[in-house]
Coordinates of C-alpha atoms in Angstrom, one line a residue:
M1 CA 124.0 88.3 110.5
T2 CA 126.9 87.2 112.6
S3 CA 128.0 83.6 112.6
N4 CA 126.8 80.9 115.0
S5 CA 129.0 80.8 118.1
N6 CA 128.7 77.0 118.4
S7 CA 131.7 74.8 117.7
T8 CA 130.5 74.5 114.2
T9 CA 131.2 78.1 113.3
N10 CA 130.9 78.7 109.6
A11 CA 129.3 75.3 109.1
P12 CA 126.3 75.2 106.8
R13 CA 123.0 76.1 108.4
T14 CA 119.7 74.6 107.4
A15 CA 116.5 76.3 108.6
L16 CA 113.2 74.5 108.9
V17 CA 110.4 77.2 108.9
V18 CA 107.2 75.7 110.3
G19 CA 104.1 77.6 109.0
A20 CA 106.1 79.0 106.1
S21 CA 103.1 80.4 104.3
G22 CA 101.9 82.6 107.2
I23 CA 102.8 86.2 107.9
T24 CA 105.8 85.4 110.2
G25 CA 106.8 82.3 108.3
S26 CA 106.9 84.2 105.0
A27 CA 109.1 86.9 106.5
L28 CA 111.4 84.3 107.9
V29 CA 111.8 82.6 104.6
D30 CA 112.7 85.9 103.0
R31 CA 115.2 86.8 105.8
L32 CA 116.9 83.5 105.9
S33 CA 117.1 83.2 102.1
K34 CA 118.7 86.7 101.9
D35 CA 121.2 85.7 104.6
G36 CA 122.3 82.6 102.6
W37 CA 120.7 79.8 104.6
E38 CA 119.4 76.6 103.1
V39 CA 115.7 76.9 103.8
L40 CA 113.1 74.2 104.2
A41 CA 109.6 75.6 104.1
L42 CA 107.0 73.4 105.8
S43 CA 103.3 74.0 105.2
R44 CA 100.2 72.1 104.2
R45 CA 101.0 72.7 100.6
A46 CA 104.7 72.5 99.6
V47 CA 105.9 75.5 97.6
T48 CA 109.4 75.4 96.2
S49 CA 110.9 78.6 94.9
G50 CA 114.5 79.3 94.1
T51 CA 116.7 78.2 97.0
V52 CA 113.7 77.4 99.2
R53 CA 112.5 73.8 99.2
G54 CA 108.9 73.2 100.2
I55 CA 107.8 70.4 102.4
A56 CA 104.2 69.4 102.7
A57 CA 103.0 68.0 106.0
D58 CA 100.1 68.0 108.4
L59 CA 101.1 69.3 111.8
R60 CA 98.2 67.4 113.4
D61 CA 99.4 64.1 112.0
P62 CA 102.5 62.7 113.7
A63 CA 102.9 60.0 111.0
S64 CA 102.8 62.7 108.3
L65 CA 105.5 64.7 110.1
R66 CA 107.7 61.6 110.6
A67 CA 107.4 60.7 106.9
A68 CA 108.0 64.3 105.6
L69 CA 111.0 65.0 107.8
A70 CA 112.6 61.5 107.9
E71 CA 115.5 62.5 105.6
E72 CA 115.8 66.2 106.6
R73 CA 118.7 67.5 108.6
P74 CA 117.8 71.0 109.8
T75 CA 120.2 72.8 112.2
H76 CA 117.6 75.4 113.2
V77 CA 113.8 75.3 113.6
F78 CA 111.5 78.3 113.5
F79 CA 108.0 77.4 114.7
T80 CA 105.4 80.0 113.7
A81 CA 102.2 77.9 113.3
W82 CA 99.1 77.6 115.4
Q83 CA 95.5 76.5 114.8
R84 CA 92.5 78.2 116.6
Q85 CA 90.1 75.8 118.2
A86 CA 86.6 76.3 119.8
T87 CA 87.9 76.3 123.4
E88 CA 91.1 77.0 125.2
A89 CA 91.3 73.3 126.3
E90 CA 91.2 72.3 122.7
N91 CA 93.7 75.1 121.8
I92 CA 96.1 73.6 124.4
A93 CA 95.6 70.0 123.2
V94 CA 96.0 70.8 119.5
N95 CA 98.7 73.5 119.6
G96 CA 100.8 71.8 122.3
A97 CA 100.7 68.6 120.3
M98 CA 101.9 70.3 117.1
V99 CA 105.0 71.5 118.8
R100 CA 105.6 68.2 120.5
D101 CA 105.1 66.0 117.4
L102 CA 107.1 68.3 115.1
L103 CA 110.1 68.2 117.4
A104 CA 109.8 64.5 118.1
A105 CA 109.9 63.9 114.3
L106 CA 113.3 65.6 114.4
D107 CA 114.8 63.6 117.2
D108 CA 117.6 62.3 115.0
A109 CA 118.3 65.6 113.2
P110 CA 121.2 67.8 114.2
V111 CA 119.0 70.5 115.6
E112 CA 121.0 73.2 117.5
H113 CA 118.2 75.8 118.2
V114 CA 114.4 76.1 118.1
A115 CA 112.7 79.5 118.0
L116 CA 109.0 79.6 118.9
V117 CA 106.6 82.5 118.2
T118 CA 103.9 83.2 120.8
G119 CA 102.4 86.5 121.7
L120 CA 101.0 89.0 124.2
K121 CA 98.2 86.6 125.2
H122 CA 101.0 85.3 127.4
Y123 CA 100.3 88.3 129.6
L124 CA 96.7 89.1 128.6
G125 CA 95.2 85.6 128.8
P126 CA 93.6 83.4 126.2
F127 CA 90.7 84.4 123.9
E128 CA 88.0 83.0 126.3
A129 CA 89.4 84.8 129.3
Y130 CA 91.0 87.7 127.4
A131 CA 92.1 90.5 129.7
A132 CA 89.5 89.2 132.2
G133 CA 91.6 88.6 135.4
E134 CA 94.5 90.1 137.1
M135 CA 97.3 90.8 134.7
P136 CA 100.8 92.3 135.0
D137 CA 101.0 96.1 134.7
T138 CA 102.1 97.6 131.4
P139 CA 104.6 97.7 129.8
F140 CA 104.7 94.0 129.8
R141 CA 108.0 92.5 130.8
E142 CA 109.3 89.0 130.2
E143 CA 110.0 88.2 133.9
S144 CA 106.3 88.4 134.7
E145 CA 104.8 85.2 136.2
R146 CA 102.4 83.2 134.1
L147 CA 98.8 83.9 134.6
D148 CA 96.8 81.5 136.8
T149 CA 94.7 80.3 133.8
P150 CA 95.2 77.7 131.1
N151 CA 96.9 79.1 128.0
F152 CA 98.0 77.3 124.9
Y153 CA 101.1 79.5 124.7
Y154 CA 102.2 78.0 128.1
A155 CA 101.6 74.5 126.7
Q156 CA 103.7 75.3 123.6
E157 CA 106.5 76.6 125.8
D158 CA 106.4 73.5 128.0
E159 CA 106.6 71.2 125.0
L160 CA 109.6 73.2 123.7
F161 CA 111.4 73.1 127.1
A162 CA 110.9 69.3 127.4
A163 CA 112.1 68.6 123.9
A164 CA 115.1 70.9 124.4
A165 CA 116.1 69.0 127.5
R166 CA 115.6 65.6 125.8
Q167 CA 117.2 66.4 122.5
Q168 CA 119.9 68.8 123.7
F169 CA 119.2 72.0 121.7
T170 CA 118.9 75.6 122.8
W171 CA 115.6 77.5 122.5
S172 CA 114.1 81.0 122.3
V173 CA 110.5 82.3 122.7
H174 CA 109.4 85.4 120.9
R175 CA 106.3 87.2 122.3
S176 CA 105.0 89.5 119.5
H177 CA 102.2 92.0 119.7
T178 CA 99.8 92.2 116.6
V179 CA 101.9 91.1 113.7
I180 CA 101.5 92.9 110.3
G181 CA 103.1 91.4 107.2
H182 CA 102.5 89.9 103.8
A183 CA 100.4 86.8 103.6
V184 CA 97.1 85.7 102.1
G185 CA 94.7 83.3 103.8
N186 CA 96.0 84.0 107.3
A187 CA 93.6 84.0 110.2
M188 CA 95.3 87.0 111.9
N189 CA 96.1 89.7 109.4
M190 CA 95.3 93.2 110.6
G191 CA 97.1 95.0 107.8
L192 CA 95.2 93.3 105.0
T193 CA 91.9 93.4 106.9
I194 CA 92.1 97.2 107.3
A195 CA 93.1 97.6 103.7
V196 CA 90.1 95.6 102.6
Q197 CA 87.8 97.6 104.9
A198 CA 89.2 100.9 103.5
T199 CA 88.8 99.6 99.9
I200 CA 85.1 98.8 100.5
A201 CA 84.5 102.1 102.3
K202 CA 86.0 104.1 99.4
H203 CA 84.2 102.1 96.7
L204 CA 80.8 102.5 98.4
G205 CA 81.3 106.0 99.8
V206 CA 80.5 104.8 103.3
P207 CA 82.4 105.8 106.5
F208 CA 85.8 104.2 107.3
V209 CA 85.0 103.6 110.9
F210 CA 87.5 102.7 113.7
P211 CA 86.0 99.5 115.1
G212 CA 87.6 99.4 118.5
S213 CA 87.3 100.7 122.1
A214 CA 87.9 104.1 123.7
A215 CA 90.9 102.5 125.5
Q216 CA 92.5 101.6 122.2
W217 CA 91.6 104.8 120.4
N218 CA 93.0 107.0 123.2
G219 CA 95.6 104.8 124.8
L220 CA 99.2 104.0 123.9
T221 CA 100.0 100.8 122.0
D222 CA 102.6 99.2 119.8
M223 CA 102.8 96.6 117.0
T224 CA 105.2 94.1 115.5
D225 CA 106.3 94.1 111.9
A226 CA 106.9 90.6 110.6
G227 CA 110.3 91.6 109.3
V228 CA 111.5 92.7 112.7
L229 CA 110.1 89.6 114.3
A230 CA 112.0 87.5 111.8
E231 CA 115.2 89.4 112.5
Q232 CA 114.9 88.8 116.2
M233 CA 114.3 85.1 115.7
V234 CA 117.3 84.7 113.5
W235 CA 119.4 86.8 115.9
A236 CA 118.4 84.7 118.9
S237 CA 119.1 81.5 117.0
T238 CA 122.6 82.5 116.2
E239 CA 123.9 84.6 119.1
S240 CA 124.7 83.2 122.5
A241 CA 122.8 86.1 124.2
G242 CA 119.6 84.8 122.6
R243 CA 119.8 81.2 123.8
N244 CA 117.3 79.8 126.3
E245 CA 115.5 83.1 126.7
A246 CA 112.0 84.5 126.1
F247 CA 111.9 87.9 124.4
N248 CA 109.1 90.4 123.7
I249 CA 109.3 91.7 120.2
V250 CA 107.6 95.0 118.9
N251 CA 108.8 97.6 116.5
G252 CA 110.1 99.9 119.2
D253 CA 107.8 102.9 118.6
I254 CA 104.5 103.6 120.4
F255 CA 101.4 105.4 119.1
R256 CA 97.7 106.1 119.6
W257 CA 95.1 104.8 117.2
R258 CA 93.5 108.3 117.1
W259 CA 96.8 109.3 115.5
M260 CA 97.3 106.2 113.3
W261 CA 93.7 105.8 111.9
P262 CA 93.6 108.9 109.7
R263 CA 97.1 108.2 108.5
L264 CA 96.1 104.7 107.4
A265 CA 93.0 106.2 105.6
E266 CA 95.3 108.6 103.7
M267 CA 97.6 105.8 102.7
L268 CA 94.6 103.8 101.4
G269 CA 93.1 106.7 99.6
V270 CA 90.0 107.2 101.8
P271 CA 88.7 110.8 101.6
A272 CA 89.1 112.6 104.9
E273 CA 85.4 113.3 105.2
Q274 CA 84.7 109.5 105.3
V275 CA 87.1 108.8 108.2
V276 CA 85.4 108.2 111.5
G277 CA 87.1 107.6 114.8
F278 CA 85.8 106.3 118.1
D279 CA 82.4 107.8 118.8
G280 CA 80.9 106.6 122.1
Q281 CA 81.1 102.8 121.5
A282 CA 83.0 100.1 119.7
R283 CA 81.7 99.2 116.3
P284 CA 83.2 95.8 115.5
L285 CA 84.1 95.0 112.0
E286 CA 82.1 91.7 112.1
E287 CA 79.0 93.9 112.5
Q288 CA 80.1 96.7 110.2
M289 CA 81.1 94.5 107.3
A290 CA 78.3 91.9 107.5
Q291 CA 76.2 93.6 104.8
L292 CA 79.1 95.2 103.0
E293 CA 81.5 92.3 102.3
Q294 CA 79.2 91.0 99.6
H295 CA 80.5 93.8 97.3
W296 CA 84.0 92.5 97.3
P297 CA 83.8 90.2 94.2
A298 CA 82.5 93.1 92.2
I299 CA 85.3 95.4 93.5
A300 CA 87.8 92.7 92.7
A301 CA 86.5 92.3 89.1
E302 CA 86.4 96.1 88.5
H303 CA 90.0 96.6 89.6
G304 CA 91.4 93.3 88.2
L305 CA 92.3 92.0 91.7
V306 CA 93.6 88.5 92.0
E307 CA 91.5 87.4 95.0
A308 CA 87.7 87.6 94.9
D309 CA 87.2 85.5 98.1
I310 CA 87.2 88.1 100.9
S311 CA 87.5 85.3 103.5
R312 CA 91.1 84.8 102.4
L313 CA 91.9 88.4 102.9
A314 CA 90.1 89.8 105.9
S315 CA 90.0 88.5 109.4
W316 CA 87.3 90.7 111.0
W317 CA 87.2 88.8 114.3
H318 CA 90.9 89.1 115.0
T319 CA 91.2 92.8 114.3
D320 CA 88.1 93.2 116.5
A321 CA 89.8 91.3 119.3
D322 CA 92.9 93.5 119.1
L323 CA 91.2 96.9 118.7
G324 CA 88.4 96.1 121.1
R325 CA 90.6 95.6 124.2
E326 CA 89.5 97.7 127.2
M327 CA 93.0 98.3 128.4
E328 CA 96.3 99.9 127.3
V329 CA 98.7 97.4 125.8
V330 CA 102.4 98.4 125.7
T331 CA 105.4 96.1 125.5
D332 CA 108.9 96.5 127.0
M333 CA 111.8 95.7 124.7
G334 CA 114.6 96.3 127.3
K335 CA 115.6 92.7 127.6
S336 CA 116.6 92.0 124.0
R337 CA 118.0 95.6 123.6
A338 CA 120.4 94.9 126.5
A339 CA 121.3 91.6 124.9
G340 CA 122.2 93.2 121.6
F341 CA 119.1 93.1 119.4
L342 CA 118.7 96.7 118.3
S343 CA 116.4 96.6 115.2
F344 CA 113.6 99.2 115.0
R345 CA 110.8 100.0 112.7
R346 CA 108.3 102.9 112.6
T347 CA 104.8 101.3 112.5
D348 CA 103.3 103.9 110.1
Q349 CA 106.1 103.1 107.6
A350 CA 105.6 99.4 108.1
F351 CA 101.9 99.9 107.2
A352 CA 102.8 102.1 104.2
D353 CA 105.3 99.5 102.8
L354 CA 102.8 96.7 103.4
F355 CA 100.0 98.5 101.5
A356 CA 102.4 99.2 98.6
R357 CA 103.2 95.5 98.4
Y358 CA 99.5 94.5 98.4
R359 CA 98.9 96.9 95.5
A360 CA 101.9 95.5 93.6
D361 CA 100.4 92.0 94.1
R362 CA 97.0 93.2 93.0
L363 CA 95.3 92.3 96.3
I364 CA 94.0 95.8 96.7
P365 CA 93.5 98.6 94.2

């Protein structure tokens, strides 16, 4: 990475990664550590490893944040956390407050830049009004106006903008599509969810069924590798072209699920005769797996896997939401390309590398 173009060029950089145990947070910790940053990893349970120092704090408890961060001096903050609530009004209240309280707890720290991860619900709308109203045309572009509906991503952005004005730091927003990466216990983990589905299908000899809609099976789409997202966040935090801007972030390739699904099956060792695509209607994983997930503890025991609790591995609901959309979802990357961010990743290779890592960690056979 190139050096920060602030007046403190070559000065030590300390990154605070918020949500460090998640898919994006884990990728950021890896990226920053490799680049020689001092890394503070904030999560509910502090995990210190090598040059990474863990900090335990509750993002919903302002006093906890104040106490945990009182002596910390981060120069850059990477905010990757959110907590799903029952309604969008609660999502806004809780997730907006987490950004506000975290940044308020750093009001005396020498923060230069804060990078915030959001996502394509910026363009699609929140879960309870998902793709329901008038949306911008695809491919989604950053200059699109906000939708006329409450959205916790907008609330998070507004808290970021207010703190930036008050505390005099620069900011960036990173709008990812479905993120695949390495994490366990994450609520939005399509890569591991599909790997678990395939493992159960192979073990029981039942069909490996695409759960989504005709629009997703046949239409163009894209995805975000957590490593590419981490690269963009670090780039925007250290390059003048990335300051005070919102960027889409996807891998750079496009595909159709009717092309990808059999390739994922092959990667995961599912026999071709068990692979089933879209056939007339969506077949959500929450329904498909309701009577099958009970077999996971036996599968884990048979193969010596390290996690027998399937709820820490598979997030059926989130994969159903992504693959059940009734519209094409494609994302434009022109803005950050023009600004100098040129990283690219083939999505099929990202899946292959992820599955290999899960096997190495004994999460799947």
